[in-house]
Amino acid sequence: YGTNEVLRLSDEVRTPTVNLASEVLIKVEAASLNPLDISMRGDEVWAAVPPWKQGSLAEYVTLTEYEVSHKPKSLSHTEAASVPYVAATALSALVNAAGLCRDNCSDKRVLITGGSGGVGTFSIQLLKAWGAHVTVTCSGNAEGLVRGLGADEVVDYTAGDVAAQLESTEKFDVVLDNVGGEDTERWAPGLLRPWSGAKYVTLVTPLLRNTDSGGLLDGVARSGCSLHNKAMQNLVSRGVFYRWGFYAPDGPALDEMLPVVQACFPFSQVPQAFQKVEQGHARGKTVVMVADQGETVAEREESCDVDHHQHHAQATHA
């Protein structure tokens, strides 16, 4: 499967065997080619492998047609690999949890905490394409990246108390929290418009931690109680909806995304790739090349790929 380059002439292919009384063995003298044969030879696709299936670091994975879409020809495999999971997560958080879409964002103010990471970079693009006003928190050296993707205002969390810096701004309709933690959940909901249907959506939930420590049933029950308590507390005190955002597979929804790749590792350096992700402070996605690329793929310098995609994003949103 693939392009013409994958076609090979071989004398080592076994002769088919007849296994049923209804089958016949045919010696082929000539065969025609049809457009169908080209289609069957294989499309380049992209997809996010759901957490409940085998991981995407495998050489082969099995997915349903609803989880897969055609990979854009303009993207390399490295760029394409950076998109599906975070893009689907961003879509799920913004659409399913926050209730946003192309038709209702023109008058919305959205705050994204941790906006320079994978989910943040895609959320900025989506929200700006839908017409929302986007404020982002990130470190100062990531400001160029997020502004290049369309962010209207940027708050440097290394320059002082983030909550204090944001208190003077106009209230928000949605907060998308990629940072999490008790401290963020203490001040971030207070930045939302009270009693107006505003929503606080966090992608950092205790669900996996609870199921790991207490098992599936107990972990889900504990997580449900935690979500209910926080939701009621925010609803009663501020009139704010508190929600958790999760990944949801959606192949066709991947077609309008831009990749932001920070670093690329060969398969032999998977431990180093995991170590980079564990360090945090992401500026886009870290990618592992599973297939043999015919050469050593060193970790990219952050500035090279980020600068390229800043210009690409600026042209797209112009």
XYZ file of C-alpha atoms in Angstrom:
318
model
C 0.000 0.000 0.000
C 1.201 3.474 -0.853
C 2.578 5.214 -3.960
C 4.103 3.593 -7.060
C 7.403 3.334 -5.209
C 6.047 0.527 -2.998
C 5.339 -1.769 -5.970
C 7.851 -4.653 -6.251
C 8.359 -7.595 -8.614
C 8.975 -10.806 -6.667
C 9.290 -14.529 -7.431
C 8.817 -15.456 -3.782
C 5.044 -14.998 -3.518
C 3.247 -18.249 -2.707
C 0.730 -19.692 -5.128
C -2.803 -19.400 -3.723
C -4.416 -22.630 -2.517
C -7.931 -23.883 -3.109
C -9.700 -24.361 0.229
C -13.366 -24.737 -0.757
C -15.162 -26.887 -3.324
C -16.597 -23.696 -4.846
C -13.167 -22.121 -5.484
C -11.073 -22.380 -8.652
C -7.355 -21.696 -9.217
C -6.664 -19.476 -12.236
C -3.365 -18.907 -14.015
C -3.368 -15.222 -14.970
C -2.117 -14.324 -18.469
C -3.147 -10.645 -18.446
C -4.931 -8.242 -16.103
C -6.332 -4.745 -16.551
C -5.869 -1.785 -14.239
C -8.793 0.383 -13.149
C -9.178 3.529 -11.044
C -10.495 1.268 -8.281
C -7.094 -0.427 -8.081
C -5.456 2.928 -7.406
C -7.985 3.701 -4.665
C -7.525 0.286 -3.057
C -3.736 0.685 -3.006
C -4.135 2.904 0.045
C -4.861 6.494 1.138
C -2.754 8.541 3.511
C -4.962 9.179 6.526
C -4.744 10.686 9.989
C -6.584 9.842 13.162
C -6.408 9.969 16.940
C -6.166 6.534 18.515
C -8.646 6.520 21.438
C -7.199 5.800 24.895
C -9.166 2.553 25.105
C -7.432 1.092 22.020
C -3.832 0.086 21.316
C -1.491 3.073 21.358
C -0.357 4.929 18.256
C 3.321 4.085 18.847
C 2.501 0.670 17.382
C 3.436 0.038 13.741
C -0.161 -0.899 12.889
C -3.441 0.115 14.507
C -7.088 -0.713 13.774
C -9.663 2.069 13.792
C -13.201 2.637 12.565
C -14.002 4.760 9.520
C -15.538 7.398 11.812
C -12.209 7.984 13.562
C -10.229 8.510 10.345
C -9.993 11.295 7.781
C -7.785 11.912 4.740
C -4.434 13.451 5.631
C -4.026 16.814 3.891
C -1.475 16.497 1.090
C 0.144 19.760 2.162
C 1.209 18.272 5.511
C 4.127 15.963 6.163
C 3.529 12.894 8.302
C 5.384 14.615 11.133
C 3.104 17.639 10.981
C -0.006 15.504 10.564
C 0.864 13.331 13.580
C 0.766 16.386 15.814
C -2.846 17.218 15.029
C -5.560 14.583 15.680
C -5.602 13.966 19.437
C -5.245 17.548 20.629
C -7.495 18.861 17.867
C -10.259 16.408 18.769
C -9.814 17.236 22.455
C -10.024 20.968 21.756
C -13.164 20.477 19.672
C -14.790 18.324 22.333
C -13.988 20.831 25.098
C -15.125 23.891 23.161
C -18.185 22.399 21.463
C -19.474 19.689 23.806
C -18.494 21.189 27.167
C -18.445 24.938 26.498
C -21.268 25.015 23.946
C -19.330 27.116 21.443
C -19.553 26.904 17.655
C -19.041 28.980 14.542
C -22.475 30.585 14.867
C -22.337 31.860 18.462
C -18.750 33.053 19.035
C -18.773 36.545 17.526
C -19.564 38.202 20.875
C -17.759 35.742 23.156
C -14.671 36.406 25.276
C -12.618 33.276 25.998
C -9.677 32.802 28.357
C -7.282 29.905 27.685
C -4.828 29.019 30.455
C -1.711 27.226 29.270
C -2.363 28.376 25.727
C 1.001 27.466 24.159
C 0.573 23.697 24.510
C -1.058 21.266 22.108
C -4.720 21.778 23.008
C -4.196 25.493 23.539
C -2.689 26.138 20.112
C -5.586 24.410 18.359
C -8.186 26.075 20.556
C -6.831 29.504 19.632
C -7.130 28.699 15.931
C -10.671 27.379 16.248
C -11.928 30.264 18.344
C -10.395 32.914 16.095
C -11.812 31.208 13.006
C -15.214 31.365 14.730
C -14.818 35.064 15.582
C -14.247 34.963 19.349
C -11.995 37.283 21.366
C -9.198 35.146 22.856
C -6.991 35.862 25.860
C -4.152 33.444 26.614
C -1.895 32.810 29.600
C 1.582 31.471 28.840
C 5.212 32.306 29.511
C 6.647 35.410 27.897
C 8.824 33.507 25.417
C 5.717 31.857 23.936
C 3.905 35.129 23.258
C 5.034 35.266 19.636
C 3.677 31.771 19.017
C 0.205 32.354 20.445
C -0.133 35.811 18.879
C 0.875 34.300 15.552
C -1.988 31.835 15.929
C -4.426 34.686 16.545
C -4.528 35.416 20.294
C -5.828 38.928 21.015
C -4.317 39.360 24.491
C -1.479 37.488 26.206
C -0.743 37.351 29.931
C 2.737 36.233 31.014
C 2.360 33.964 34.047
C 6.068 34.391 34.838
C 5.673 38.157 35.219
C 3.619 38.014 38.418
C 0.291 36.889 39.827
C -1.855 35.814 36.859
C -5.114 36.351 38.719
C -4.098 39.912 39.620
C -3.123 40.667 36.015
C -6.487 39.404 34.748
C -8.709 41.055 37.366
C -8.576 44.370 35.523
C -9.794 42.854 32.257
C -13.385 42.478 31.125
C -15.079 39.316 32.382
C -15.070 36.193 30.196
C -17.824 33.962 28.821
C -15.677 30.820 28.803
C -12.496 29.718 30.548
C -10.676 26.743 29.001
C -8.234 25.525 31.649
C -5.257 23.482 30.407
C -3.298 23.986 33.639
C -5.585 22.692 36.381
C -4.768 22.473 40.056
C -6.504 23.863 43.112
C -4.912 27.274 42.737
C -6.177 27.791 39.175
C -9.635 26.473 40.038
C -9.749 28.936 42.925
C -9.304 32.138 40.881
C -10.217 31.266 37.291
C -14.017 30.825 37.742
C -14.117 34.264 39.343
C -13.086 35.795 35.997
C -16.315 34.639 34.350
C -19.417 36.786 33.898
C -21.641 35.915 36.888
C -25.179 34.671 36.336
C -24.917 34.795 32.552
C -24.487 31.146 31.599
C -20.681 31.419 31.543
C -18.729 28.150 31.587
C -15.494 27.004 33.186
C -14.109 23.947 31.360
C -11.049 22.127 32.695
C -9.117 19.430 30.846
C -7.157 18.490 33.975
C -9.471 16.137 35.857
C -8.884 13.568 38.625
C -10.638 10.775 36.679
C -7.535 8.792 35.669
C -5.902 9.308 39.062
C -9.033 8.088 40.851
C -9.490 5.019 38.657
C -5.805 4.123 39.008
C -5.961 4.286 42.791
C -9.460 2.916 43.426
C -10.370 0.835 40.402
C -12.855 1.596 37.653
C -16.122 1.623 39.594
C -14.837 3.353 42.709
C -12.757 5.816 40.658
C -15.691 6.797 38.470
C -17.928 7.187 41.529
C -15.405 9.386 43.352
C -14.858 11.468 40.231
C -18.599 11.876 39.746
C -19.012 13.110 43.311
C -16.114 15.546 42.898
C -17.571 16.931 39.661
C -21.043 17.267 41.185
C -19.775 19.087 44.275
C -17.652 21.564 42.300
C -20.417 22.144 39.767
C -22.970 22.905 42.482
C -20.547 25.136 44.365
C -19.823 27.282 41.293
C -23.447 27.366 40.177
C -24.762 28.462 43.567
C -22.029 30.997 44.367
C -21.491 32.605 40.950
C -24.060 31.221 38.535
C -21.168 29.655 36.596
C -21.259 26.219 34.960
C -18.300 24.027 35.943
C -17.525 21.224 33.473
C -14.851 18.682 32.573
C -13.595 18.371 29.013
C -12.508 15.063 27.477
C -11.185 13.722 24.207
C -13.868 12.542 21.773
C -12.974 10.846 18.435
C -14.077 12.759 15.347
C -12.216 12.063 12.105
C -13.940 14.499 9.695
C -13.570 17.352 12.177
C -9.788 17.299 11.700
C -9.814 18.898 8.275
C -9.362 22.582 9.250
C -6.433 22.317 11.663
C -2.872 23.656 11.519
C -0.015 21.643 13.057
C 2.371 23.193 15.562
C 5.346 20.836 16.014
C 8.010 21.688 18.565
C 10.200 18.592 18.550
C 10.586 15.372 16.547
C 12.278 12.161 17.739
C 13.165 8.882 15.966
C 11.556 5.718 17.319
C 14.833 4.749 19.014
C 14.522 7.835 21.227
C 11.020 7.259 22.609
C 12.253 7.582 26.248
C 13.736 10.990 25.447
C 10.458 12.044 23.799
C 8.493 11.059 26.911
C 11.004 12.923 29.060
C 10.472 16.094 27.020
C 6.696 15.876 27.448
C 7.110 15.266 31.187
C 9.113 18.490 31.501
C 6.050 20.540 30.499
C 6.262 24.097 29.089
C 5.104 22.856 25.688
C 5.262 25.020 22.565
C 3.113 22.753 20.419
C 3.478 18.994 19.985
C 6.254 16.445 20.400
C 6.227 13.831 17.597
C 7.751 10.318 17.376
C 8.594 8.984 13.908
C 7.565 5.304 13.985
C 8.286 4.421 10.343
C 11.896 4.246 9.125
C 12.722 7.645 7.669
C 16.040 6.584 6.164
C 17.934 9.105 8.259
C 18.352 10.165 11.866
C 15.721 12.679 12.859
C 17.184 14.960 15.499
C 15.121 17.063 17.840
C 14.161 20.266 16.040
C 15.176 23.638 17.314
C 12.074 25.260 18.715
C 12.381 28.442 16.696
C 12.506 26.829 13.245
C 9.149 25.085 13.219
C 7.357 27.571 15.450
C 8.324 30.515 13.243
C 7.097 28.687 10.138
C 3.703 28.027 11.626
C 3.361 31.503 13.036
C 3.569 32.875 9.491
C 1.218 30.167 8.246
C -1.335 31.007 10.929
C -1.099 34.719 10.277
C -1.765 34.178 6.577
C -4.688 31.891 7.362
C -6.390 34.336 9.725
C -5.768 37.418 7.577
